[in-house]
C-alpha cells in the first residue's frame, strides 16, 4: 500500500515541474528503488499529504486569491518575520524560489498554549536554516488569509519550496519531530 501511494506521489510530481519530493528508500516504489535520498541543507523532506491533513492543516491560500499581490514582507536570514496577507505570501514564495530557498509559515493564535510552547523552537529553526524564510501568521490578524487556507487546527505549518506548497502539517509539541525532519534535520536542534 505504501509503495502504491509513493508511486502515485512520484507520478503527480512528474506532472508538476515545481514540486520536489524527497522520500526515504523504504517508501520508493520498486521501479524507483535505484533513487537515493537527497541529503542537502536546502532540501525539504516531503511526506505524503492526505485529504485529512489538507482539511485540518489547510491548503495554499494563493489558490483562493490568485490575483493577490503585495510587497514582500520584511525578512532577515535566520530571523522570524510576520506575514499577514496572501499577497505577502506570494511575494515571499516567489523571492524564496528565485534564490533557491524555501518559506515556512507557522499559523498560531493568541491564547493557544501549544502555539506558545513551540515559539522558541520555531525561532531556533529559523536560525538553523538561514536559507529559509520563516514567518508567523497570527490567526487573529490575518483572518482573510487564514480563512482562505481552511486551517482548522493551530499551531500548523506550511512549507513552500520551488514556488509550491509542499507540506501542511501540525506543529504542536508532540508533532515537532516530524516538522524538524521535514526541514531536513535543521529544525531547532533536531526537534528538541
Short mmCIF file of C-alpha atoms in Angstrom, two decimals:
data_model
loop_
_atom_site.label_atom_id
_atom_site.label_comp_id
_atom_site.label_asym_id
_atom_site.label_seq_id
_atom_site.Cartn_x
_atom_site.Cartn_y
_atom_site.Cartn_z
CA UNK A 1 0.00 0.00 0.00
CA UNK A 2 2.83 2.43 0.86
CA UNK A 3 4.56 1.64 -2.44
CA UNK A 4 1.31 2.35 -4.31
CA UNK A 5 0.94 5.73 -2.56
CA UNK A 6 4.59 6.57 -3.27
CA UNK A 7 4.13 5.67 -6.94
CA UNK A 8 1.10 7.97 -7.11
CA UNK A 9 3.06 10.79 -5.47
CA UNK A 10 6.02 10.35 -7.84
CA UNK A 11 3.63 10.30 -10.79
CA UNK A 12 1.98 13.53 -9.61
CA UNK A 13 5.38 15.13 -9.01
CA UNK A 14 6.46 14.28 -12.55
CA UNK A 15 3.49 16.23 -13.90
CA UNK A 16 4.23 19.30 -11.75
CA UNK A 17 7.66 20.77 -12.56
CA UNK A 18 7.81 22.92 -9.42
CA UNK A 19 7.45 20.07 -6.90
CA UNK A 20 10.41 18.29 -5.34
CA UNK A 21 9.80 15.10 -3.40
CA UNK A 22 12.43 13.59 -1.17
CA UNK A 23 11.40 10.15 0.04
CA UNK A 24 13.38 7.61 2.06
CA UNK A 25 14.32 4.46 0.06
CA UNK A 26 11.81 2.38 2.04
CA UNK A 27 8.96 4.48 0.59
CA UNK A 28 10.13 4.41 -3.01
CA UNK A 29 8.22 2.06 -5.31
CA UNK A 30 10.27 -0.82 -6.79
CA UNK A 31 10.64 0.93 -10.17
CA UNK A 32 12.40 3.82 -8.41
CA UNK A 33 14.46 1.73 -5.98
CA UNK A 34 17.69 3.00 -7.55
CA UNK A 35 16.99 6.57 -6.45
CA UNK A 36 18.89 7.78 -3.43
CA UNK A 37 17.61 10.17 -0.78
CA UNK A 38 18.83 13.73 -1.13
CA UNK A 39 20.97 14.97 1.74
CA UNK A 40 21.19 18.71 1.36
CA UNK A 41 20.82 21.61 3.76
CA UNK A 42 18.44 23.11 1.19
CA UNK A 43 16.25 20.02 0.71
CA UNK A 44 12.85 19.76 2.27
CA UNK A 45 11.76 16.26 3.11
CA UNK A 46 8.23 15.98 1.86
CA UNK A 47 5.95 13.28 3.21
CA UNK A 48 2.63 12.23 1.81
CA UNK A 49 -0.26 14.60 2.46
CA UNK A 50 -3.67 13.09 2.96
CA UNK A 51 -7.09 14.61 2.47
CA UNK A 52 -7.40 14.71 6.25
CA UNK A 53 -4.16 16.70 6.52
CA UNK A 54 -5.37 19.19 3.93
CA UNK A 55 -8.72 19.62 5.60
CA UNK A 56 -7.24 20.17 9.06
CA UNK A 57 -3.98 21.98 8.29
CA UNK A 58 -5.05 23.95 5.26
CA UNK A 59 -4.35 24.46 1.59
CA UNK A 60 -2.35 27.07 -0.27
CA UNK A 61 -4.28 30.35 0.19
CA UNK A 62 -2.96 31.61 -3.15
CA UNK A 63 -5.45 29.23 -4.81
CA UNK A 64 -8.38 31.18 -3.36
CA UNK A 65 -6.92 34.58 -4.27
CA UNK A 66 -4.71 34.18 -7.37
CA UNK A 67 -4.55 37.93 -8.07
CA UNK A 68 -3.25 38.90 -4.62
CA UNK A 69 -0.09 40.98 -4.86
CA UNK A 70 1.90 42.90 -2.28
CA UNK A 71 5.38 43.90 -1.33
CA UNK A 72 7.46 41.08 0.09
CA UNK A 73 7.22 41.07 3.89
CA UNK A 74 10.19 42.24 5.93
CA UNK A 75 12.58 39.34 6.38
CA UNK A 76 16.15 38.73 7.56
CA UNK A 77 18.05 35.46 7.24
CA UNK A 78 17.91 33.46 10.45
CA UNK A 79 15.02 35.50 11.87
CA UNK A 80 11.25 35.05 12.03
CA UNK A 81 9.10 37.68 10.34
CA UNK A 82 5.36 38.38 10.33
CA UNK A 83 3.11 37.71 7.37
CA UNK A 84 -0.47 39.00 7.12
CA UNK A 85 -1.77 38.65 3.55
CA UNK A 86 -1.90 36.25 0.65
CA UNK A 87 -0.12 38.87 -1.46
CA UNK A 88 2.77 38.94 1.01
CA UNK A 89 2.89 35.14 0.90
CA UNK A 90 3.02 35.19 -2.90
CA UNK A 91 5.91 37.68 -2.84
CA UNK A 92 7.81 35.68 -0.19
CA UNK A 93 7.38 32.38 -2.05
CA UNK A 94 8.50 33.95 -5.34
CA UNK A 95 11.58 35.51 -3.69
CA UNK A 96 12.48 32.21 -1.99
CA UNK A 97 12.06 30.29 -5.25
CA UNK A 98 14.32 32.78 -7.03
CA UNK A 99 17.15 32.30 -4.53
CA UNK A 100 16.74 28.53 -4.06
CA UNK A 101 15.33 28.80 -0.55
CA UNK A 102 12.02 27.91 1.00
CA UNK A 103 9.22 29.52 3.02
CA UNK A 104 7.94 28.19 6.32
CA UNK A 105 4.77 29.58 7.89
CA UNK A 106 3.61 28.98 11.44
CA UNK A 107 -0.10 29.63 11.90
CA UNK A 108 -0.87 30.50 15.53
CA UNK A 109 -3.36 32.36 17.66
CA UNK A 110 -3.14 34.31 20.89
CA UNK A 111 -4.00 32.31 23.99
CA UNK A 112 -3.00 29.00 22.39
CA UNK A 113 -0.72 27.12 24.82
CA UNK A 114 0.55 24.71 22.14
CA UNK A 115 1.40 27.67 19.90
CA UNK A 116 3.38 29.36 22.68
CA UNK A 117 5.18 26.13 23.59
CA UNK A 118 6.79 25.87 20.14
CA UNK A 119 7.72 29.55 19.74
CA UNK A 120 11.34 29.19 20.83
CA UNK A 121 11.87 26.07 18.70
CA UNK A 122 10.45 27.86 15.66
CA UNK A 123 12.93 30.71 16.18
CA UNK A 124 15.75 28.17 16.55
CA UNK A 125 14.65 26.55 13.29
CA UNK A 126 14.92 29.92 11.53
CA UNK A 127 18.43 30.41 12.93
CA UNK A 128 19.46 26.89 11.87
CA UNK A 129 18.06 27.36 8.34
CA UNK A 130 19.14 30.81 7.12
CA UNK A 131 18.18 29.88 3.53
CA UNK A 132 14.57 29.52 4.68
CA UNK A 133 12.17 32.41 5.11
CA UNK A 134 10.29 31.82 8.37
CA UNK A 135 7.10 33.73 9.12
CA UNK A 136 4.44 33.80 11.82
CA UNK A 137 0.82 34.14 10.73
CA UNK A 138 -1.38 35.38 13.58
CA UNK A 139 -4.84 33.90 13.03
CA UNK A 140 -6.47 36.93 14.65
CA UNK A 141 -4.65 39.48 12.46
CA UNK A 142 -4.57 37.57 9.17
CA UNK A 143 -8.16 36.29 9.16
CA UNK A 144 -8.73 36.60 5.42
CA UNK A 145 -5.62 34.61 4.58
CA UNK A 146 -6.30 32.02 7.29
CA UNK A 147 -9.86 31.55 6.09
CA UNK A 148 -8.55 31.00 2.56
CA UNK A 149 -6.34 28.17 3.84
CA UNK A 150 -9.19 26.43 5.61
CA UNK A 151 -6.98 25.68 8.61
CA UNK A 152 -8.94 24.22 11.50
CA UNK A 153 -6.08 23.42 13.88
CA UNK A 154 -3.29 25.61 15.26
CA UNK A 155 -0.40 25.57 15.54
CA UNK A 156 0.09 24.41 11.97
CA UNK A 157 2.90 24.84 9.48
CA UNK A 158 3.00 25.31 5.73
CA UNK A 159 6.22 24.64 3.83
CA UNK A 160 6.71 26.08 0.35
CA UNK A 161 9.57 25.12 -1.96
CA UNK A 162 10.20 25.99 -5.61
CA UNK A 163 7.01 28.03 -5.70
CA UNK A 164 4.61 25.38 -4.37
CA UNK A 165 3.07 24.31 -1.09
CA UNK A 166 4.82 21.01 -0.33
CA UNK A 167 3.52 20.28 3.17
CA UNK A 168 0.74 21.34 5.54
CA UNK A 169 1.23 19.78 8.94
CA UNK A 170 0.57 20.09 12.66
CA UNK A 171 3.15 21.97 14.69
CA UNK A 172 2.31 21.21 18.31
CA UNK A 173 4.91 19.93 20.79
CA UNK A 174 4.09 16.26 20.17
CA UNK A 175 4.46 16.76 16.38
CA UNK A 176 7.66 18.80 16.46
CA UNK A 177 9.98 15.94 15.48
CA UNK A 178 8.08 15.33 12.23
CA UNK A 179 8.30 19.05 11.43
CA UNK A 180 12.06 19.09 12.12
CA UNK A 181 12.51 16.11 9.80
CA UNK A 182 10.65 17.96 7.05
CA UNK A 183 13.20 20.74 7.35
CA UNK A 184 15.93 18.19 6.67
CA UNK A 185 17.19 17.89 10.24
CA UNK A 186 17.74 21.61 10.72
CA UNK A 187 14.62 22.14 12.80
CA UNK A 188 15.77 23.73 16.02
CA UNK A 189 18.37 21.33 17.31
CA UNK A 190 16.89 18.20 15.78
CA UNK A 191 13.48 18.73 17.30
CA UNK A 192 14.38 19.00 20.96
#
